[in-house]
């Protein structure tokens, strides 16, 4: 009997948005066999309409779509509510991948890709949306408060609008104040991957600074240790 991902047991809904019917069919087939409830859309307006009708737990979103590209779709969905997004991008389009991360994509996969790898990435992202055990307790430092159980973060009492990866990154930093982490370590500990494009970490650190620092251009909380990585300063 095929083992299903834990999130699939809970009926997680995945919206696959790709104008290539072959790619969409393959991705949908693999996700369906893994136990997910899958919706399909071939363009941006259709994706937004389907999301409005049945809000997804995660979106697999092609960057290059006719009419309305994946970046705009991601922006509009994020304007309606939080939702994890995995971008599908063409190999070599580094600038586009960076833009995808900048608008809030939680992960990306480059074409051509292994459908099995994509399913694993979907499972990994969805796993991190689950509430953490209440026993983990509140994390506080530098005017920041993170509640892992509720997946809620505030700065000076004001709630922060963080993506899944930004939240995980901030929580990880708060758990390890004063310690320097290389990007490879953060990729492994926060993303759960032993390999990947390290620019993903760089972009997420930059986005996180934009939300937790008083002056992101002169960060005092998430500091760069040149040639090594990043360090969280609990004093800020």
Coordinates of N, CA and C in Angstrom, one line a residue:
X1 N 0.9 -1.2 0.0 CA 0.0 0.0 0.0 C 0.9 1.3 0.0
X2 N 0.6 2.2 -0.9 CA 1.4 3.4 -1.0 C 1.2 4.3 0.2
X3 N 2.3 4.7 0.8 CA 2.3 5.6 1.9 C 2.0 7.0 1.5
X4 N 1.1 7.7 2.1 CA 0.8 9.1 1.7 C 1.4 10.1 2.6
X5 N 1.8 11.2 2.1 CA 2.3 12.3 3.0 C 1.3 12.6 4.1
X6 N 1.8 13.0 5.3 CA 0.9 13.3 6.4 C -0.1 14.4 6.0
X7 N 0.3 15.4 5.2 CA -0.6 16.5 4.9 C -1.7 16.0 3.9
X8 N -1.3 15.0 3.1 CA -2.3 14.5 2.2 C -3.4 13.7 2.9
X9 N -3.0 13.1 4.1 CA -4.0 12.5 4.9 C -5.1 13.5 5.3
X10 N -4.7 14.7 5.5 CA -5.6 15.8 6.0 C -6.3 16.4 4.8
X11 N -6.1 15.9 3.6 CA -6.8 16.4 2.5 C -6.3 17.8 2.0
X12 N -4.9 17.9 2.0 CA -4.4 19.2 1.6 C -4.7 19.4 0.1
X13 N -5.1 20.6 -0.2 CA -5.4 21.0 -1.6 C -4.3 21.7 -2.3
X14 N -3.9 21.3 -3.4 CA -2.8 21.9 -4.2 C -3.3 22.4 -5.5
X15 N -3.0 23.7 -5.8 CA -3.4 24.2 -7.1 C -2.2 24.3 -8.0
X16 N -2.3 23.6 -9.2 CA -1.2 23.5 -10.1 C -1.5 24.5 -11.3
X17 N -0.7 25.5 -11.5 CA -0.9 26.5 -12.5 C 0.2 26.4 -13.6
X18 N -0.1 25.9 -14.8 CA 0.9 25.8 -15.8 C 0.2 25.7 -17.2
X19 N 0.6 26.5 -18.1 CA 0.0 26.5 -19.4 C 0.4 25.4 -20.3
X20 N 1.4 24.6 -19.9 CA 1.8 23.4 -20.7 C 1.0 22.2 -20.2
X21 N 0.1 21.7 -21.0 CA -0.8 20.7 -20.6 C -0.1 19.4 -20.2
X22 N 1.1 19.1 -20.9 CA 1.8 17.9 -20.5 C 2.4 18.0 -19.1
X23 N 3.1 19.2 -18.9 CA 3.7 19.4 -17.5 C 2.6 19.3 -16.5
X24 N 1.5 20.0 -16.7 CA 0.4 20.1 -15.7 C -0.2 18.7 -15.5
X25 N -0.3 17.9 -16.5 CA -0.9 16.5 -16.3 C 0.1 15.7 -15.5
X26 N 1.4 15.7 -15.8 CA 2.3 14.9 -15.1 C 2.4 15.3 -13.6
X27 N 2.5 16.6 -13.4 CA 2.5 17.1 -12.0 C 1.2 16.7 -11.2
X28 N 0.1 16.9 -11.9 CA -1.2 16.6 -11.3 C -1.2 15.1 -10.9
X29 N -0.8 14.3 -11.9 CA -0.8 12.8 -11.7 C 0.0 12.4 -10.5
X30 N 1.2 12.9 -10.3 CA 2.1 12.6 -9.2 C 1.5 13.0 -7.9
X31 N 1.0 14.3 -7.9 CA 0.4 14.8 -6.6 C -0.8 14.0 -6.2
X32 N -1.6 13.7 -7.3 CA -2.9 12.9 -7.0 C -2.5 11.5 -6.4
X33 N -1.5 10.9 -7.0 CA -1.1 9.5 -6.5 C -0.5 9.6 -5.1
X34 N 0.1 10.8 -4.8 CA 0.6 11.0 -3.4 C -0.5 11.3 -2.4
X35 N -1.7 11.5 -2.9 CA -2.8 11.7 -2.0 C -3.4 13.1 -1.8
X36 N -2.9 14.0 -2.6 CA -3.3 15.4 -2.5 C -4.6 15.6 -3.3
X37 N -5.4 16.6 -2.9 CA -6.5 17.0 -3.7 C -6.0 18.1 -4.7
X38 N -6.1 17.9 -6.0 CA -5.4 18.8 -6.9 C -6.4 19.5 -7.8
X39 N -6.2 20.8 -7.9 CA -6.9 21.6 -8.9 C -5.9 22.1 -10.0
X40 N -6.4 22.3 -11.2 CA -5.5 22.8 -12.3 C -6.0 24.1 -12.9
X41 N -5.1 24.9 -13.3 CA -5.4 26.1 -14.0 C -4.3 26.4 -15.1
X42 N -4.7 26.9 -16.2 CA -3.8 27.1 -17.4 C -3.3 28.5 -17.5
X43 N -3.9 29.4 -16.8 CA -3.4 30.8 -16.8 C -3.7 31.5 -15.5
X44 N -3.3 32.8 -15.4 CA -3.4 33.6 -14.2 C -4.9 33.8 -13.8
X45 N -5.7 34.4 -14.7 CA -7.1 34.6 -14.3 C -7.8 33.3 -13.8
X46 N -7.6 32.2 -14.5 CA -8.2 31.0 -14.1 C -7.7 30.5 -12.7
X47 N -6.4 30.7 -12.5 CA -5.8 30.4 -11.2 C -6.5 31.2 -10.1
X48 N -6.6 32.5 -10.3 CA -7.2 33.4 -9.3 C -8.7 33.0 -9.0
X49 N -9.4 32.6 -10.1 CA -10.8 32.2 -9.9 C -10.9 30.9 -9.1
X50 N -10.0 30.0 -9.5 CA -10.1 28.7 -8.8 C -9.7 28.8 -7.3
X51 N -8.7 29.7 -7.1 CA -8.3 29.9 -5.7 C -9.4 30.6 -4.9
X52 N -10.1 31.5 -5.5 CA -11.3 32.1 -4.8 C -12.4 31.1 -4.5
X53 N -12.6 30.2 -5.4 CA -13.6 29.2 -5.2 C -13.2 28.2 -4.1
X54 N -12.0 27.7 -4.2 CA -11.5 26.7 -3.2 C -10.0 27.1 -2.9
X55 N -9.9 27.8 -1.7 CA -8.6 28.3 -1.4 C -7.6 27.2 -1.2
X56 N -6.5 27.2 -1.9 CA -5.5 26.1 -1.8 C -4.7 26.1 -0.5
X57 N -4.1 25.0 -0.2 CA -3.2 24.9 0.9 C -1.8 25.2 0.4
X58 N -1.6 25.0 -0.9 CA -0.3 25.3 -1.6 C -0.5 25.5 -3.1
X59 N 0.3 26.3 -3.7 CA 0.2 26.6 -5.1 C 1.5 26.2 -5.8
X60 N 1.5 25.4 -6.8 CA 2.6 25.1 -7.7 C 2.4 26.0 -8.9
X61 N 3.2 27.0 -9.1 CA 3.0 28.1 -10.0 C 4.1 28.3 -11.0
X62 N 3.7 28.1 -12.3 CA 4.7 28.4 -13.4 C 5.0 29.9 -13.5
X63 N 6.2 30.2 -13.6 CA 6.6 31.6 -13.7 C 6.1 32.3 -15.0
X64 N 6.3 31.5 -16.1 CA 6.0 32.0 -17.5 C 4.6 31.6 -17.9
X65 N 3.6 32.5 -17.7 CA 2.2 32.2 -18.1 C 1.8 33.3 -19.1
X66 N 0.8 32.9 -20.0 CA 0.3 33.9 -21.0 C -0.5 34.9 -20.3
X67 N -0.4 36.2 -20.7 CA -1.2 37.2 -20.2 C -0.7 37.8 -18.9
X68 N -1.0 37.0 -17.9 CA -0.6 37.4 -16.5 C 0.5 36.5 -16.0
X69 N 1.7 36.9 -15.8 CA 2.8 36.0 -15.4 C 2.6 35.5 -14.0
X70 N 3.5 34.6 -13.6 CA 3.4 34.0 -12.3 C 3.7 34.9 -11.2
X71 N 4.5 35.9 -11.4 CA 4.8 36.9 -10.4 C 3.6 37.7 -10.0
X72 N 2.8 38.1 -11.0 CA 1.6 38.9 -10.7 C 0.6 38.0 -10.0
X73 N 0.5 36.7 -10.5 CA -0.5 35.8 -9.8 C -0.1 35.7 -8.4
X74 N 1.2 35.5 -8.1 CA 1.6 35.3 -6.7 C 1.3 36.6 -5.9
X75 N 1.6 37.8 -6.5 CA 1.3 39.0 -5.7 C -0.2 39.1 -5.4
X76 N -1.1 38.8 -6.4 CA -2.5 38.9 -6.1 C -3.0 37.9 -5.1
X77 N -2.5 36.7 -5.2 CA -2.9 35.7 -4.2 C -2.5 36.1 -2.8
X78 N -1.2 36.6 -2.7 CA -0.8 37.0 -1.4 C -1.6 38.2 -0.9
X79 N -2.1 39.0 -1.8 CA -3.0 40.1 -1.4 C -4.3 39.6 -0.8
X80 N -4.7 38.4 -1.2 CA -6.0 37.8 -0.7 C -5.8 37.1 0.7
X81 N -4.6 36.5 0.9 CA -4.4 35.8 2.1 C -3.1 35.0 2.0
X82 N -2.6 34.5 3.1 CA -1.3 33.7 3.1 C -1.5 32.4 2.4
X83 N -0.6 32.0 1.5 CA -0.6 30.7 0.9 C 0.8 30.4 0.5
X84 N 1.3 29.2 0.7 CA 2.6 28.8 0.3 C 2.7 28.6 -1.2
X85 N 3.8 29.1 -1.8 CA 3.9 29.0 -3.3 C 5.3 28.4 -3.7
X86 N 5.2 27.4 -4.6 CA 6.4 26.8 -5.2 C 6.4 27.2 -6.6
X87 N 7.4 28.0 -7.0 CA 7.5 28.5 -8.4 C 8.2 27.4 -9.3
X88 N 7.7 27.3 -10.5 CA 8.4 26.5 -11.6 C 9.1 27.5 -12.5
X89 N 10.4 27.4 -12.7 CA 11.1 28.4 -13.5 C 12.0 27.6 -14.5
X90 N 12.3 28.3 -15.6 CA 13.2 27.7 -16.6 C 14.6 27.8 -16.1
X91 N 15.4 26.7 -16.4 CA 16.8 26.7 -16.0 C 17.6 27.9 -16.6
X92 N 18.4 28.5 -15.7 CA 19.2 29.6 -16.2 C 18.6 31.0 -16.0
X93 N 17.3 31.0 -15.7 CA 16.7 32.3 -15.5 C 16.8 32.8 -14.0
X94 N 18.1 33.1 -13.6 CA 18.3 33.4 -12.2 C 17.6 34.6 -11.8
X95 N 17.6 35.6 -12.6 CA 16.9 36.9 -12.2 C 15.5 36.7 -12.0
X96 N 14.8 35.8 -12.8 CA 13.4 35.6 -12.6 C 13.2 34.8 -11.3
X97 N 14.1 33.8 -11.0 CA 13.9 33.1 -9.8 C 14.0 34.0 -8.5
X98 N 15.0 34.9 -8.6 CA 15.2 35.9 -7.5 C 13.9 36.7 -7.4
X99 N 13.3 37.2 -8.5 CA 12.1 38.0 -8.4 C 11.0 37.1 -7.8
X100 N 10.9 35.9 -8.2 CA 9.9 35.0 -7.6 C 10.0 34.9 -6.1
X101 N 11.2 34.8 -5.6 CA 11.5 34.8 -4.1 C 11.1 36.1 -3.5
X102 N 11.5 37.2 -4.2 CA 11.2 38.5 -3.7 C 9.7 38.8 -3.5
X103 N 8.9 38.3 -4.4 CA 7.4 38.5 -4.3 C 6.8 37.5 -3.3
X104 N 7.6 36.6 -2.7 CA 7.1 35.8 -1.7 C 7.0 34.3 -1.9
X105 N 7.5 33.8 -3.0 CA 7.5 32.3 -3.2 C 8.4 31.7 -2.1
X106 N 7.9 30.5 -1.7 CA 8.6 29.8 -0.6 C 9.7 28.9 -1.1
X107 N 9.6 28.5 -2.3 CA 10.5 27.6 -2.9 C 10.4 27.7 -4.4
X108 N 11.3 27.1 -5.1 CA 11.2 27.0 -6.6 C 11.9 25.8 -7.1
X109 N 11.4 25.3 -8.2 CA 12.0 24.1 -8.9 C 12.2 24.5 -10.3
X110 N 13.4 24.2 -10.9 CA 13.8 24.5 -12.2 C 13.4 23.4 -13.2
X111 N 12.9 23.9 -14.4 CA 12.5 22.9 -15.4 C 13.8 22.6 -16.2
X112 N 14.0 21.4 -16.7 CA 13.1 20.2 -16.4 C 13.4 19.7 -15.0
X113 N 12.4 19.1 -14.4 CA 12.5 18.7 -13.0 C 12.0 17.3 -12.8
X114 N 12.3 16.7 -11.7 CA 11.8 15.4 -11.4 C 10.5 15.5 -10.7
X115 N 9.4 15.0 -11.2 CA 8.1 15.1 -10.5 C 8.2 14.6 -9.0
X116 N 9.0 13.5 -8.8 CA 9.1 13.0 -7.4 C 9.8 14.1 -6.5
X117 N 10.8 14.8 -7.1 CA 11.4 15.9 -6.3 C 10.3 17.0 -6.0
X118 N 9.5 17.3 -6.9 CA 8.5 18.3 -6.7 C 7.5 17.9 -5.6
X119 N 7.1 16.6 -5.6 CA 6.2 16.1 -4.6 C 6.9 16.2 -3.2
X120 N 8.2 15.9 -3.1 CA 8.9 16.0 -1.9 C 9.0 17.5 -1.4
X121 N 9.1 18.4 -2.3 CA 9.2 19.8 -2.0 C 7.8 20.3 -1.5
X122 N 6.8 19.8 -2.1 CA 5.4 20.1 -1.7 C 5.2 19.6 -0.3
X123 N 5.6 18.4 0.0 CA 5.4 17.8 1.3 C 6.2 18.6 2.3
X124 N 7.5 19.0 2.0 CA 8.3 19.7 2.9 C 7.7 21.1 3.3
X125 N 7.2 21.8 2.3 CA 6.6 23.1 2.5 C 5.4 23.0 3.4
X126 N 4.5 22.0 3.0 CA 3.3 21.9 3.8 C 3.5 21.4 5.2
X127 N 4.6 20.6 5.4 CA 4.9 20.1 6.7 C 5.2 21.3 7.7
X128 N 5.8 22.3 7.1 CA 6.2 23.5 7.9 C 5.0 24.4 8.2
X129 N 3.9 24.2 7.6 CA 2.7 25.0 7.9 C 2.0 24.5 9.1
X130 N 2.3 23.3 9.5 CA 1.6 22.7 10.7 C 2.0 23.5 11.9
X131 N 1.1 23.7 12.8 CA 1.4 24.3 14.1 C 2.4 23.4 14.9
X132 N 3.4 24.1 15.5 CA 4.4 23.4 16.3 C 3.8 23.0 17.6
X133 N 4.4 22.1 18.3 CA 3.8 21.7 19.6 C 3.8 22.9 20.6
X134 N 2.7 23.0 21.3 CA 2.6 24.1 22.2 C 3.7 24.2 23.2
X135 N 4.4 23.1 23.5 CA 5.4 23.0 24.5 C 6.7 23.8 24.1
X136 N 6.7 24.1 22.8 CA 7.9 24.8 22.3 C 8.0 26.2 22.9
X137 N 6.9 26.8 23.3 CA 7.0 28.1 24.0 C 7.2 29.3 23.1
X138 N 7.0 30.5 23.7 CA 7.3 31.7 23.0 C 8.8 32.0 22.9
X139 N 9.1 32.6 21.8 CA 10.5 33.1 21.6 C 10.5 34.6 21.6
X140 N 11.4 35.2 22.4 CA 11.4 36.7 22.5 C 12.8 37.2 22.5
X141 N 13.1 38.3 21.8 CA 14.3 39.0 21.7 C 14.2 40.2 20.9
X142 N 15.0 41.2 21.2 CA 15.1 42.4 20.4 C 13.7 43.0 20.0
X143 N 12.8 43.0 20.9 CA 11.4 43.5 20.6 C 10.6 42.6 19.7
X144 N 11.1 41.4 19.4 CA 10.4 40.4 18.6 C 9.8 39.3 19.5
X145 N 8.6 38.8 19.1 CA 8.0 37.7 19.8 C 7.5 36.8 18.8
X146 N 7.9 35.5 18.9 CA 7.4 34.5 18.0 C 6.7 33.4 18.7
X147 N 5.5 33.0 18.3 CA 4.8 31.9 18.9 C 4.7 30.8 17.9
X148 N 5.6 29.8 18.0 CA 5.7 28.7 17.1 C 4.4 27.9 16.9
X149 N 3.7 27.7 18.0 CA 2.4 27.0 18.0 C 1.4 27.6 17.1
X150 N 1.2 29.0 17.3 CA 0.3 29.7 16.5 C 0.8 30.2 15.2
X151 N 2.1 30.0 15.0 CA 2.8 30.6 13.8 C 2.5 32.1 13.7
X152 N 2.8 32.8 14.7 CA 2.5 34.2 14.8 C 3.7 34.9 15.3
X153 N 4.1 36.0 14.6 CA 5.2 36.8 15.0 C 4.9 38.3 15.1
X154 N 5.4 39.0 16.1 CA 5.1 40.4 16.3 C 6.4 41.1 16.6
X155 N 6.4 42.4 16.2 CA 7.5 43.3 16.6 C 7.0 44.5 17.3
X156 N 7.4 44.6 18.6 CA 6.9 45.7 19.4 C 5.3 45.6 19.5
X157 N 4.8 44.4 19.5 CA 3.4 44.2 19.6 C 2.6 44.3 18.3
X158 N 3.2 44.6 17.2 CA 2.6 44.7 15.9 C 2.8 43.4 15.1
X159 N 1.8 42.8 14.6 CA 2.0 41.5 14.0 C 2.7 41.7 12.6
X160 N 3.6 40.7 12.4 CA 4.4 40.8 11.1 C 3.8 39.8 10.1
X161 N 3.7 40.3 8.9 CA 3.2 39.5 7.8 C 4.4 38.7 7.1
X162 N 4.6 37.5 7.6 CA 5.8 36.7 7.2 C 5.3 35.5 6.3
X163 N 6.1 35.2 5.3 CA 5.8 33.9 4.6 C 6.3 32.8 5.5
X164 N 6.0 31.6 5.0 CA 6.3 30.4 5.8 C 7.8 30.3 6.0
X165 N 8.6 30.5 5.0 CA 10.1 30.4 5.2 C 10.6 31.6 6.0
X166 N 10.1 32.8 5.8 CA 10.5 33.9 6.7 C 10.2 33.6 8.1
X167 N 9.1 33.1 8.4 CA 8.7 32.7 9.8 C 9.7 31.7 10.4
X168 N 9.9 30.6 9.6 CA 10.8 29.6 10.0 C 12.2 30.1 10.3
X169 N 12.7 31.0 9.4 CA 14.0 31.6 9.5 C 14.1 32.4 10.8
X170 N 13.1 33.2 11.0 CA 13.1 34.1 12.2 C 13.1 33.2 13.5
X171 N 12.2 32.2 13.5 CA 12.2 31.3 14.7 C 13.5 30.6 14.9
X172 N 14.1 30.2 13.8 CA 15.4 29.5 14.0 C 16.5 30.5 14.6
X173 N 16.5 31.7 14.1 CA 17.4 32.7 14.6 C 17.2 32.9 16.1
X174 N 15.9 33.1 16.5 CA 15.6 33.4 17.9 C 16.0 32.2 18.8
X175 N 16.0 31.0 18.2 CA 16.4 29.8 19.0 C 17.9 29.7 19.2
X176 N 18.7 30.4 18.3 CA 20.1 30.3 18.4 C 20.8 31.7 18.3
X177 N 20.5 32.6 19.3 CA 21.0 33.9 19.3 C 22.5 33.9 19.5
X178 N 23.2 34.8 18.8 CA 24.6 35.0 18.9 C 25.5 34.0 18.1
X179 N 24.9 33.0 17.5 CA 25.6 32.0 16.8 C 25.6 32.3 15.3
X180 N 26.8 32.2 14.6 CA 26.9 32.4 13.2 C 26.6 31.2 12.4
X181 N 25.7 31.4 11.4 CA 25.3 30.2 10.5 C 25.7 30.6 9.1
X182 N 26.3 29.6 8.4 CA 26.6 29.8 7.0 C 25.3 29.5 6.3
X183 N 25.3 30.0 5.0 CA 24.0 29.8 4.2 C 23.7 28.4 4.0
X184 N 24.8 27.5 3.9 CA 24.6 26.1 3.7 C 23.9 25.5 4.9
X185 N 24.3 26.0 6.1 CA 23.6 25.5 7.4 C 22.2 25.9 7.4
X186 N 21.9 27.2 7.1 CA 20.5 27.6 7.1 C 19.7 26.9 6.1
X187 N 20.2 26.6 4.9 CA 19.5 25.8 3.9 C 19.1 24.4 4.5
X188 N 20.1 23.8 5.2 CA 19.8 22.5 5.7 C 18.8 22.6 6.9
X189 N 19.0 23.5 7.8 CA 18.2 23.5 9.0 C 16.8 24.1 8.9
X190 N 16.7 25.1 8.0 CA 15.4 25.8 7.8 C 14.7 25.3 6.7
X191 N 15.3 25.0 5.5 CA 14.6 24.5 4.4 C 14.6 23.0 4.4
X192 N 15.5 22.4 5.1 CA 15.5 20.9 5.2 C 16.1 20.2 4.0
X193 N 17.0 21.0 3.3 CA 17.6 20.5 2.1 C 19.2 20.5 2.3
X194 N 19.8 19.5 1.8 CA 21.3 19.4 1.9 C 21.9 20.0 0.6
X195 N 21.1 20.5 -0.3 CA 21.6 21.1 -1.5 C 20.5 22.1 -2.0
X196 N 21.0 23.0 -2.9 CA 20.0 24.0 -3.4 C 20.8 25.3 -3.7
X197 N 20.1 26.2 -4.3 CA 20.6 27.5 -4.7 C 20.7 28.4 -3.4
X198 N 21.9 28.7 -3.0 CA 22.1 29.5 -1.8 C 21.5 30.9 -1.9
X199 N 21.3 31.4 -3.1 CA 20.7 32.7 -3.2 C 19.3 32.7 -2.6
X200 N 18.6 31.6 -2.5 CA 17.4 31.5 -1.8 C 17.5 32.0 -0.4
X201 N 18.5 31.6 0.3 CA 18.8 32.0 1.7 C 19.0 33.5 1.7
X202 N 19.8 34.0 0.8 CA 20.2 35.4 0.7 C 18.9 36.3 0.6
X203 N 18.1 35.9 -0.4 CA 16.9 36.7 -0.6 C 15.9 36.7 0.6
X204 N 15.8 35.5 1.2 CA 14.9 35.4 2.4 C 15.4 36.2 3.6
X205 N 16.7 36.2 3.8 CA 17.3 37.1 4.8 C 17.0 38.5 4.5
X206 N 17.2 38.9 3.3 CA 16.9 40.3 2.9 C 15.5 40.7 3.1
X207 N 14.6 39.8 2.8 CA 13.1 40.0 3.0 C 12.8 40.1 4.5
X208 N 13.4 39.2 5.2 CA 13.2 39.2 6.7 C 13.7 40.5 7.3
X209 N 14.8 41.0 6.9 CA 15.3 42.2 7.4 C 14.4 43.4 7.1
X210 N 13.8 43.4 6.0 CA 12.8 44.4 5.6 C 11.6 44.5 6.5
X211 N 11.4 43.4 7.3 CA 10.2 43.4 8.2 C 10.6 43.5 9.6
X212 N 11.8 43.1 10.0 CA 12.1 43.2 11.4 C 13.1 44.3 11.8
X213 N 13.8 44.8 10.8 CA 14.8 45.9 11.2 C 14.2 47.2 11.1
X214 N 14.7 48.1 12.0 CA 14.2 49.5 11.9 C 14.8 50.2 10.6
X215 N 16.1 49.8 10.3 CA 16.7 50.3 9.1 C 17.3 49.1 8.4
X216 N 16.6 48.5 7.4 CA 17.1 47.3 6.8 C 18.5 47.5 6.1
X217 N 18.8 48.8 5.7 CA 20.1 49.0 5.1 C 21.2 48.9 6.1
X218 N 20.9 49.1 7.4 CA 21.9 49.0 8.4 C 21.4 48.0 9.5
X219 N 21.3 46.7 9.1 CA 20.7 45.7 10.0 C 21.5 45.6 11.4
X220 N 20.7 45.6 12.5 CA 21.3 45.4 13.8 C 20.9 44.1 14.4
X221 N 19.8 43.5 13.9 CA 19.3 42.3 14.5 C 19.8 41.0 13.7
X222 N 19.6 41.0 12.4 CA 20.1 39.9 11.6 C 21.4 40.5 10.9
X223 N 22.5 40.2 11.5 CA 23.8 40.8 11.0 C 24.5 39.8 10.1
X224 N 25.2 40.4 9.1 CA 26.1 39.7 8.2 C 27.5 39.6 8.8
X225 N 28.0 38.4 8.9 CA 29.4 38.1 9.3 C 30.1 37.8 8.0
X226 N 30.8 38.8 7.4 CA 31.4 38.7 6.1 C 32.3 37.4 5.9
X227 N 32.0 36.7 4.8 CA 32.8 35.6 4.5 C 32.4 34.3 5.3
X228 N 31.4 34.5 6.2 CA 30.9 33.3 7.0 C 29.4 33.1 6.8
X229 N 28.6 34.1 7.2 CA 27.2 33.9 7.1 C 26.4 35.0 7.9
X230 N 25.4 34.5 8.7 CA 24.5 35.5 9.4 C 24.5 35.1 10.9
X231 N 24.3 36.2 11.7 CA 24.2 36.0 13.1 C 23.0 36.8 13.6
X232 N 22.2 36.2 14.5 CA 21.1 37.0 15.1 C 21.6 37.6 16.5
X233 N 21.4 38.9 16.6 CA 21.8 39.6 17.8 C 20.5 39.8 18.6
X234 N 20.4 39.1 19.7 CA 19.2 39.2 20.6 C 19.1 40.6 21.2
X235 N 20.1 41.4 21.3 CA 20.0 42.7 21.9 C 19.5 43.7 20.8
X236 N 19.8 43.4 19.5 CA 19.3 44.3 18.5 C 19.9 45.7 18.6

